Coordinates of C-alpha atoms in Angstrom, one line a residue:
X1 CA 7.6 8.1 -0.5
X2 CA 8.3 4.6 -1.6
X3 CA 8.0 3.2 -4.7
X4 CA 5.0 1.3 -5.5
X5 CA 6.9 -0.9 -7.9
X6 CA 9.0 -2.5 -5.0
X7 CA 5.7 -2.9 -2.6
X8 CA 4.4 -4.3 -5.2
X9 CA 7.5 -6.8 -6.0
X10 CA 8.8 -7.1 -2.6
X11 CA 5.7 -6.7 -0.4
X12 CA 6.4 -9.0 2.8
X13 CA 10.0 -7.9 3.0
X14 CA 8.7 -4.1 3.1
X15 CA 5.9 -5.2 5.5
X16 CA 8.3 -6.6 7.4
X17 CA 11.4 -3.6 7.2
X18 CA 9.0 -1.5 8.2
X19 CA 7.6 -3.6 10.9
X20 CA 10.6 -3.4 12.4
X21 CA 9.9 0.3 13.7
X22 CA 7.2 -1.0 15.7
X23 CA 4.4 -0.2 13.3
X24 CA 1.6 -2.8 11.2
X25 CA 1.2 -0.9 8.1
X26 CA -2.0 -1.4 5.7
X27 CA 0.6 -2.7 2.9
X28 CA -1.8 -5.6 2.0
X29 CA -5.0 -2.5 1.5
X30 CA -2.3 -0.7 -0.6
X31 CA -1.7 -3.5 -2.5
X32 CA -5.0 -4.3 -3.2
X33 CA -5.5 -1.0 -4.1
X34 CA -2.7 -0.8 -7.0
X35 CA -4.4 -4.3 -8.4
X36 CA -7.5 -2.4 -8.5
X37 CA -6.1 0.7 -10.8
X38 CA -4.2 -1.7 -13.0
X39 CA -7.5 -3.3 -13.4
X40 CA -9.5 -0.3 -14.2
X41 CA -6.5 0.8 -16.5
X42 CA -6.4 -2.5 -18.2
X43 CA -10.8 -1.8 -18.6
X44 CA -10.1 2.0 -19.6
X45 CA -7.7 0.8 -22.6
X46 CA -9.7 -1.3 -23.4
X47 CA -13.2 0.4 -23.9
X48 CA -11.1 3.6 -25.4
X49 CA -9.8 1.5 -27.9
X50 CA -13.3 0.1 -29.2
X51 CA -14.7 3.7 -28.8
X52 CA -12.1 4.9 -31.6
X53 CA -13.3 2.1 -33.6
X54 CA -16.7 2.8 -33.2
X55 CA -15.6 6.9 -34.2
X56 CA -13.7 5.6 -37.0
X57 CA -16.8 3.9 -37.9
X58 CA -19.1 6.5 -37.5
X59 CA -16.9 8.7 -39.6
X60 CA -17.1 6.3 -43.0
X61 CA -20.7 6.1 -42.7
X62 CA -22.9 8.6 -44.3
X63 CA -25.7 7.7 -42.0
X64 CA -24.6 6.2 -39.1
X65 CA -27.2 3.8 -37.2
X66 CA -28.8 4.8 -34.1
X67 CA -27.5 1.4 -32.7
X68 CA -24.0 2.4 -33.3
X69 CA -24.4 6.2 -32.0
X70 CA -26.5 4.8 -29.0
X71 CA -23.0 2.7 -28.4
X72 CA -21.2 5.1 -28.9
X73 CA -22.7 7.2 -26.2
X74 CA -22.9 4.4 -24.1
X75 CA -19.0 3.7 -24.2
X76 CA -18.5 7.2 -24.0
X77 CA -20.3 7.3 -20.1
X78 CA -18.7 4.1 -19.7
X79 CA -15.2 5.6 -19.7
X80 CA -16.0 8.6 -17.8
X81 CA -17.5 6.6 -14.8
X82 CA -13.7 4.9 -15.1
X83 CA -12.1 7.5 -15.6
X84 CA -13.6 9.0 -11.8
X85 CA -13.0 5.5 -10.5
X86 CA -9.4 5.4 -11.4
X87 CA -8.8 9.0 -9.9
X88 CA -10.2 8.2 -6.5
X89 CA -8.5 5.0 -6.3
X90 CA -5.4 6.7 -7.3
X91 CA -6.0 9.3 -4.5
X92 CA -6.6 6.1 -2.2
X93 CA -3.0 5.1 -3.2
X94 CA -1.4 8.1 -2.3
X95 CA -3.4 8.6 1.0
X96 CA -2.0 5.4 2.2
X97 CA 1.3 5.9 0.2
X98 CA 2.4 9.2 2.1
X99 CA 1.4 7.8 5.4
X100 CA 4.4 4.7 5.0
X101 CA 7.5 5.5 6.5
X102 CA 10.9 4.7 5.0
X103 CA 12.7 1.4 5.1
X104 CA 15.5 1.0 7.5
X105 CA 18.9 -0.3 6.3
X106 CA 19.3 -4.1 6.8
X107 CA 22.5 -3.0 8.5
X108 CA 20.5 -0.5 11.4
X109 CA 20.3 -1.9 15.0
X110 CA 16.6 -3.6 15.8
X111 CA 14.5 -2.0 18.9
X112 CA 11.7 0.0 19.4
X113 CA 13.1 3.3 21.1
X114 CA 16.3 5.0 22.4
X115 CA 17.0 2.0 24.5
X116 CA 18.5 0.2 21.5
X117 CA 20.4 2.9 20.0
X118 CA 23.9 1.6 20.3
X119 CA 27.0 3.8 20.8
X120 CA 29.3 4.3 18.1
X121 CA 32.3 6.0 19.7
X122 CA 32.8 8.5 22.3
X123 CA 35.7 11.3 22.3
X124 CA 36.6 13.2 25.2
X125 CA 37.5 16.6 25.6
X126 CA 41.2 18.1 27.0
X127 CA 38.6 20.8 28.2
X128 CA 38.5 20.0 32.4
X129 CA 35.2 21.2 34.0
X130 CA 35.6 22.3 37.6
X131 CA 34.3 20.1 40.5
X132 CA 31.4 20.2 41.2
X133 CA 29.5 21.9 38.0
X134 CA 26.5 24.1 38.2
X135 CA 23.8 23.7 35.5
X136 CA 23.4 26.0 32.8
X137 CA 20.2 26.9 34.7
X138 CA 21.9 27.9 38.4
X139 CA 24.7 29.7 36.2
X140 CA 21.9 31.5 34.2
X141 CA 20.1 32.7 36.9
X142 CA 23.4 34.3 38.8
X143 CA 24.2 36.0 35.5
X144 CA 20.9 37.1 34.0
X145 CA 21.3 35.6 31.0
X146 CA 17.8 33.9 30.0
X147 CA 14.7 35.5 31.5
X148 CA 11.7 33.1 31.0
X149 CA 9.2 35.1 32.8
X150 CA 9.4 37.8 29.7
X151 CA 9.1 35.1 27.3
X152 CA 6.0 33.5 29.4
X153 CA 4.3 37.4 29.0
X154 CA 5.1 37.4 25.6
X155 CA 4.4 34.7 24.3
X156 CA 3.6 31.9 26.9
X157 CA 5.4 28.9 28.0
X158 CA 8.4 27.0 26.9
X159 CA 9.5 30.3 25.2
X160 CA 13.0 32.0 26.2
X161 CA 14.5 35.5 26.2
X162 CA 17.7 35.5 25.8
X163 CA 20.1 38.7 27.4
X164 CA 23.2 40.4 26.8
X165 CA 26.6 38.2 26.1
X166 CA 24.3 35.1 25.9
X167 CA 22.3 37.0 23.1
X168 CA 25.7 37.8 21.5
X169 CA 27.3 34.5 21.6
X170 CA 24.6 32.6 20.0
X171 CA 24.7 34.9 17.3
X172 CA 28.1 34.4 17.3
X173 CA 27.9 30.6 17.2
X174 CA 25.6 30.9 13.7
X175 CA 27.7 32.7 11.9
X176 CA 30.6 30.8 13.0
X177 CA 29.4 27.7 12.0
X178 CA 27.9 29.2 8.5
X179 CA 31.4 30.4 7.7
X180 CA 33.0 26.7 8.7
X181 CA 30.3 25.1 7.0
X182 CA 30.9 26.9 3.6
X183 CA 34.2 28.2 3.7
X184 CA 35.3 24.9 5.1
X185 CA 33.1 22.2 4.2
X186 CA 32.1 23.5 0.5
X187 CA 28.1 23.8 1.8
X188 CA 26.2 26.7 0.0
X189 CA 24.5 29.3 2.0
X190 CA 20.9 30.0 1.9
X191 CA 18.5 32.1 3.1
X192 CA 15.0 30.5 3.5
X193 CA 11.1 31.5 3.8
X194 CA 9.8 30.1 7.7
X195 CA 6.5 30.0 6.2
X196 CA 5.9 27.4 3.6
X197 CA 2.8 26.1 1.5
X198 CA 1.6 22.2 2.0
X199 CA 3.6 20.6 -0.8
X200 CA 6.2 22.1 0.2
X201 CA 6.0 20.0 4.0
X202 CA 4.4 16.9 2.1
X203 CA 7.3 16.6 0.1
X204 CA 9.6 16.5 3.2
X205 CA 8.0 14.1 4.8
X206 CA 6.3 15.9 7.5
X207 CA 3.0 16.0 6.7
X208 CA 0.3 14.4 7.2
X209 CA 2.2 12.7 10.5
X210 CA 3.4 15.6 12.0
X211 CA 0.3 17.8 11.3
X212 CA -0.5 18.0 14.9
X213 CA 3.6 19.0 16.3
X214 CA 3.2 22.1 13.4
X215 CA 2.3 25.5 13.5
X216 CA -0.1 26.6 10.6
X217 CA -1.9 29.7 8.9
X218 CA -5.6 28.0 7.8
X219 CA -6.6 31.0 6.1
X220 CA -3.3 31.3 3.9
X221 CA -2.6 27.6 3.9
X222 CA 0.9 27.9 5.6
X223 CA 2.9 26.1 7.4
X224 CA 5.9 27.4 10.1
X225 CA 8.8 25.2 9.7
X226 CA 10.0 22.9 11.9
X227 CA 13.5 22.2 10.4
X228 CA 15.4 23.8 7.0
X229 CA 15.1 20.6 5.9
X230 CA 11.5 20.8 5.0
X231 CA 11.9 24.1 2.3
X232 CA 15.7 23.3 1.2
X233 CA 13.9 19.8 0.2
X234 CA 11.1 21.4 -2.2
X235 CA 13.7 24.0 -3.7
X236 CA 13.6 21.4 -6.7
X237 CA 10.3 19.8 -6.2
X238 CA 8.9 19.1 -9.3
X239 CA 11.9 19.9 -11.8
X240 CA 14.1 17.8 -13.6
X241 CA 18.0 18.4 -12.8
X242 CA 20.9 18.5 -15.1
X243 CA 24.0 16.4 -14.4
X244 CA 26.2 18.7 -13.1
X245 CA 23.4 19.8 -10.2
X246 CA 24.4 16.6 -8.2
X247 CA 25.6 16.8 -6.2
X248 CA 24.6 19.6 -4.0
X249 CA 25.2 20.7 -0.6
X250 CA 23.7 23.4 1.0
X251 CA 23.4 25.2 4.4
X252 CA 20.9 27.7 6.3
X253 CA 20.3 29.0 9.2
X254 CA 16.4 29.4 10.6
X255 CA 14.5 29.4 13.8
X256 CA 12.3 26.1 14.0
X257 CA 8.8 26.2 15.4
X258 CA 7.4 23.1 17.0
X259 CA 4.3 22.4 19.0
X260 CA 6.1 19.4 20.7
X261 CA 3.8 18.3 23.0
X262 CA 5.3 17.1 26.3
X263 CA 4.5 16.9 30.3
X264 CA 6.4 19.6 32.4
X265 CA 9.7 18.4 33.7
X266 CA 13.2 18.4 33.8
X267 CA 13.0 18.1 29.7
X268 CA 10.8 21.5 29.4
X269 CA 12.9 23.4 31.7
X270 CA 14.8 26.2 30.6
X271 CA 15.9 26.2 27.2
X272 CA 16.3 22.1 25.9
X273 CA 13.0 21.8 24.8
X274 CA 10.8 24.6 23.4
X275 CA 8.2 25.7 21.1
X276 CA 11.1 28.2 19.3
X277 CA 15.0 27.5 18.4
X278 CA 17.6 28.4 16.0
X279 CA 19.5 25.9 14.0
X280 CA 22.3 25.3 11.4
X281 CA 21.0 22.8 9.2
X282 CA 23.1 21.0 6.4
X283 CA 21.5 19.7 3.3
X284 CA 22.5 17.1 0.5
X285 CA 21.4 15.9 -2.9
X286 CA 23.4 13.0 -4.3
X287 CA 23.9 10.1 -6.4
X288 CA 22.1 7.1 -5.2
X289 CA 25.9 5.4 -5.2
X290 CA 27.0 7.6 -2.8
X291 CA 24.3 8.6 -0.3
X292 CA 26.2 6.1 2.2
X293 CA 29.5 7.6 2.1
X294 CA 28.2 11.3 2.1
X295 CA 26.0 10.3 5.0
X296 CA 30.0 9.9 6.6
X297 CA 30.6 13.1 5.3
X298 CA 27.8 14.9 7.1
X299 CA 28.4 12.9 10.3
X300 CA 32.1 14.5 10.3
X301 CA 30.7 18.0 9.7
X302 CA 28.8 17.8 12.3
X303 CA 31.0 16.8 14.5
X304 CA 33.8 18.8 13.3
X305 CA 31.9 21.8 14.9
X306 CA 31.6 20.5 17.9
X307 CA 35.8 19.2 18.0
X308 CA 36.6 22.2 17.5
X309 CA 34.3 23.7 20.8
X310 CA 36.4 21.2 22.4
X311 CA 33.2 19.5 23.6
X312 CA 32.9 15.8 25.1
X313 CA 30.3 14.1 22.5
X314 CA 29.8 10.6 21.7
X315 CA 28.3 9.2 18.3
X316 CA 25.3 7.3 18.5
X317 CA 23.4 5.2 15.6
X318 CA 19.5 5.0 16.2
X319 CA 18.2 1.8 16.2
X320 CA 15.1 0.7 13.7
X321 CA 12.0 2.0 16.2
X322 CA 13.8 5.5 17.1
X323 CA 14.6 6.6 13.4
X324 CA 12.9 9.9 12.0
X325 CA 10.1 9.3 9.4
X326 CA 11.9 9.9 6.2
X327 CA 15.3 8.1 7.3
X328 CA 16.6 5.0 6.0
X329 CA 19.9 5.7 8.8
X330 CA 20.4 7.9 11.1
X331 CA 23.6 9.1 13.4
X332 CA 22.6 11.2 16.6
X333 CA 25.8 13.7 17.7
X334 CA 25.3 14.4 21.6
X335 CA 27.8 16.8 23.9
X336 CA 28.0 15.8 27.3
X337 CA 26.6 18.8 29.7
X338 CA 28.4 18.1 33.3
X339 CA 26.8 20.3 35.1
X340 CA 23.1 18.8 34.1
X341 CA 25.0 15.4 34.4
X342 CA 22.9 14.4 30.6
X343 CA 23.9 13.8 27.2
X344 CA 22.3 15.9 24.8
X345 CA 20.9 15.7 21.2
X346 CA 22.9 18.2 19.0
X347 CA 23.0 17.3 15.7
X348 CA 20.4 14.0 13.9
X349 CA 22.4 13.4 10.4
X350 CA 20.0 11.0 8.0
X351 CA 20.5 9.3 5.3
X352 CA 16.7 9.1 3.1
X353 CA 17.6 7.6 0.0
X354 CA 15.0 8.6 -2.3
X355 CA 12.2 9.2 -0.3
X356 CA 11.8 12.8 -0.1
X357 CA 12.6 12.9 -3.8
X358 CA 9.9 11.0 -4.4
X359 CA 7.6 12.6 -2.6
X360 CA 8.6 16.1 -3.9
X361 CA 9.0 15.0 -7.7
X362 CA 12.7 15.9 -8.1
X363 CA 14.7 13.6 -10.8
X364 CA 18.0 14.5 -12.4
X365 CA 19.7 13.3 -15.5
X366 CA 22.8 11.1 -14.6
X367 CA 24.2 12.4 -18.0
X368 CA 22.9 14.4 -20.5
X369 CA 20.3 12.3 -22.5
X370 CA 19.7 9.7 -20.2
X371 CA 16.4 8.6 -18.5
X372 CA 16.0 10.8 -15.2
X373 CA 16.3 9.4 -11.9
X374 CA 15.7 10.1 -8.2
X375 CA 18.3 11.4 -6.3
X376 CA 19.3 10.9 -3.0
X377 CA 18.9 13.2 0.0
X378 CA 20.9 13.7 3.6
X379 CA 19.8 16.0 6.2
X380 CA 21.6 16.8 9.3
X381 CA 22.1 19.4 12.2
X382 CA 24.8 21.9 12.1
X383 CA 23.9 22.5 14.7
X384 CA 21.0 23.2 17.3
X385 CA 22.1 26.4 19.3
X386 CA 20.6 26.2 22.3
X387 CA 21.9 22.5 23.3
X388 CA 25.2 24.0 22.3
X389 CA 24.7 27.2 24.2
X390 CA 24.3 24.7 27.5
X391 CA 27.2 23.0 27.1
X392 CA 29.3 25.9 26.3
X393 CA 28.0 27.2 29.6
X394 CA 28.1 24.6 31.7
X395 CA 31.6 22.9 30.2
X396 CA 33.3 26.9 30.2
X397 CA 31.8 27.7 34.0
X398 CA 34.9 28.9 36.3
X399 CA 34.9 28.7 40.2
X400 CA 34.1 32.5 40.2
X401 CA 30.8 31.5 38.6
X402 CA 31.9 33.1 35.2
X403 CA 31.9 31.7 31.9
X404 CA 35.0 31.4 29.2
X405 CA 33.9 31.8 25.8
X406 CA 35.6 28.9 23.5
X407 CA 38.8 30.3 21.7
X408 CA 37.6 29.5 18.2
X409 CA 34.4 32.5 19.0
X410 CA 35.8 35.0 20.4
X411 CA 36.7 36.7 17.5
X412 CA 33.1 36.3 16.7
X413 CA 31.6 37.6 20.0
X414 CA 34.3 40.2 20.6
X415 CA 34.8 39.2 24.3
X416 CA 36.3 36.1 25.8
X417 CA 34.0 36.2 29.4
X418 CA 30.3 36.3 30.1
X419 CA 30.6 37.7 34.0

């Protein structure tokens, strides 16, 4: 959420940061709306003030006038009408408030979509694919691995089934990259709730925009999750932190649940893009001073996973118009699948400032005694399994039509083949 005080100061150069993802946001309405509750705060003081006059009053006379009781009563409904004003403009506030998305970093690329993301780097594998690759699909098929018409019975489309070795090794690849991630990379481990309460997805940043790409209980009032992010965010929602809490990193494993909403294609075939995945996701809370230089951090996490998978990837920074909602900066990681001839998205790691710990009430005390403030938060992939399970597939294919299992699993699958 941002801060009203910097609207407030700053209003044309937010109105104009945030323009620069390609939306016109009401800041002007908002703005008018935050004179208002001054205004009616300024009015409130006021008329409480002369109303504990007029009680002090009351109370050193023996018999009080009607006049002054009639005042009395009259300041009294005064304040209440106020009082309701000032809460429904408040509510106004925040309705507009949570809809505002965060301000991009002077220093992010301008555009309006992918087209403008700019690449950073790219690092080739030693790995040689053969000539000639087959996608992950064709392979797949020949070796029974995913069978989508059991998902489609049970549970309709863009679903997956996933058989056998292929079952294994993605199991394989979570706890590989759990054990890297904390035994490695100092992340702690945690085990999450998929179903979580509105605050708890308000606070993340995901509601109210993405109301309509979520999954959610009416009767209980729950919501699946779409990313670990959104409960690892409102772990401390609402508390204030000592100083030795920041910073924190932690990691968790979850399957994500998204009703992305897209036309059938090459994107919704197979496994890319579906309503159901598992994911690593890596999770920071930091000191505003260093949520640049953790945001590094994450980025070579990430990536170490995929280094050591001996994977093709490039680095890619999203320009202004592509980042997520709650992101000031964003890195995309993507593996480069030869058989499918694509690039694809395997890890997003965002830098959101203190957005979400706004929006969730979370402060911390910089020392102990001193005023609390907001701490920074980072978010990133760990990373998405089944992007990773295609480029392990179609990167590992032999001419035989089998598939070699990366060195650094096999002690985690057991087997070093899927024939």
């Amino acid at each position: 959420m941002l801060n009203i005080e910097l609207i407030q100061s700053d209003t044309e150069n937010v109105l104009n940061a945030i323009r620069r993802r390609g939306e016109e946001p009401p800041i002007n309405k908002l703005v008018s709306l935050d004179n208002k509750r001054k205004s009616i705060q300024q009015e409130l003081d006021n008329l409480r003030s002369e109303r504990k006059k007029s009680s002090h009053q009351i109370g050193l006379e023996k018999n009080p006038s009607k006049t002054l009781i009639s005042q009395m009563k009259a300041l009294g409904q005064k304040v209440k009408q106020l009082e309701a004003e000032y809460k429904t403009t408040q509510q106004d506030i925040r309705t507009i408030i949570l809809t505002l998305p965060n301000i991009p970093r002077n220093n992010v690329p301008d555009g309006t979509d992918e087209s403008s993301n700019q690449i950073v780097r790219t690092l080739k594998s030693s790995i040689e694919s053969i000539k000639n690759p087959a996608s992950y699909w064709e392979i797949s098929n020949k070796l029974g691995l995913i069978d989508l018409s059991a998902s489609a019975k049970i549970s309709g489309s863009r679903f997956y089934v996933l058989n056998n070795k292929l079952a294994k090794l993605q199991r394989s690849l979570i706890s590989w990259m759990l054990d890297t991630h904390t035994e490695k990379h100092g992340y702690k481990e945690l085990y999450l709730p998929y179903l979580v309460n509105t605050d708890t997805v308000t606070g993340s940043g995901h509601l109210p925009k993405f109301s309509e790409t979520m999954y959610h209980d009416q009767e209980d009032d729950l919501w699946l999750i779409p990313t670990a992010e959104v409960p690892i965010t409102s772990m401390f929602r609402d508390e204030i932190l000592n100083p030795d809490q920041i910073p924190s990193q932690f990691v968790a494993h979850t399957p994500c649940f998204r009703r992305e909403k897209a036309a059938a294609g090459s994107q919704t075939r197979g496994i890319k893009r579906v309503h159901q995945f598992d994911k690593v996701e890596m999770y920071k809370f930091v000191r505003p001073l260093d949520s640049d230089q953790e945001l590094f951090k994450l980025v070579d996490d990430a990536a170490t996973i995929i280094r050591e998978l001996e994977l093709t990837y490039r680095l890619v920074e999203l320009c202004a118009g592509d980042l997520g909602f709650s992101a000031v900066k964003t890195y995309d990681l993507e593996v480069w699948a030869p058989g499918s001839q694509e690039w694809l998205e395997v890890s997003s790691c965002s830098n959101c400032d203190d957005f979400q710990s706004r929006r969730a009430n979370i402060r911390y005390r910089p020392e102990l005694g001193a005023k609390p403030i907001y701490p920074h938060t980072l978010n990133g992939s760990g990373l998405a399994i089944p992007r990773i399970l295609i480029a392990i597939i179609e990167n590992y294919q032999q001419d035989d039509g089998s598939v070699i299992i990366p060195e650094v699993l096999r002690k985690y699958t057991g087997f070093d083949k899927i024939d």
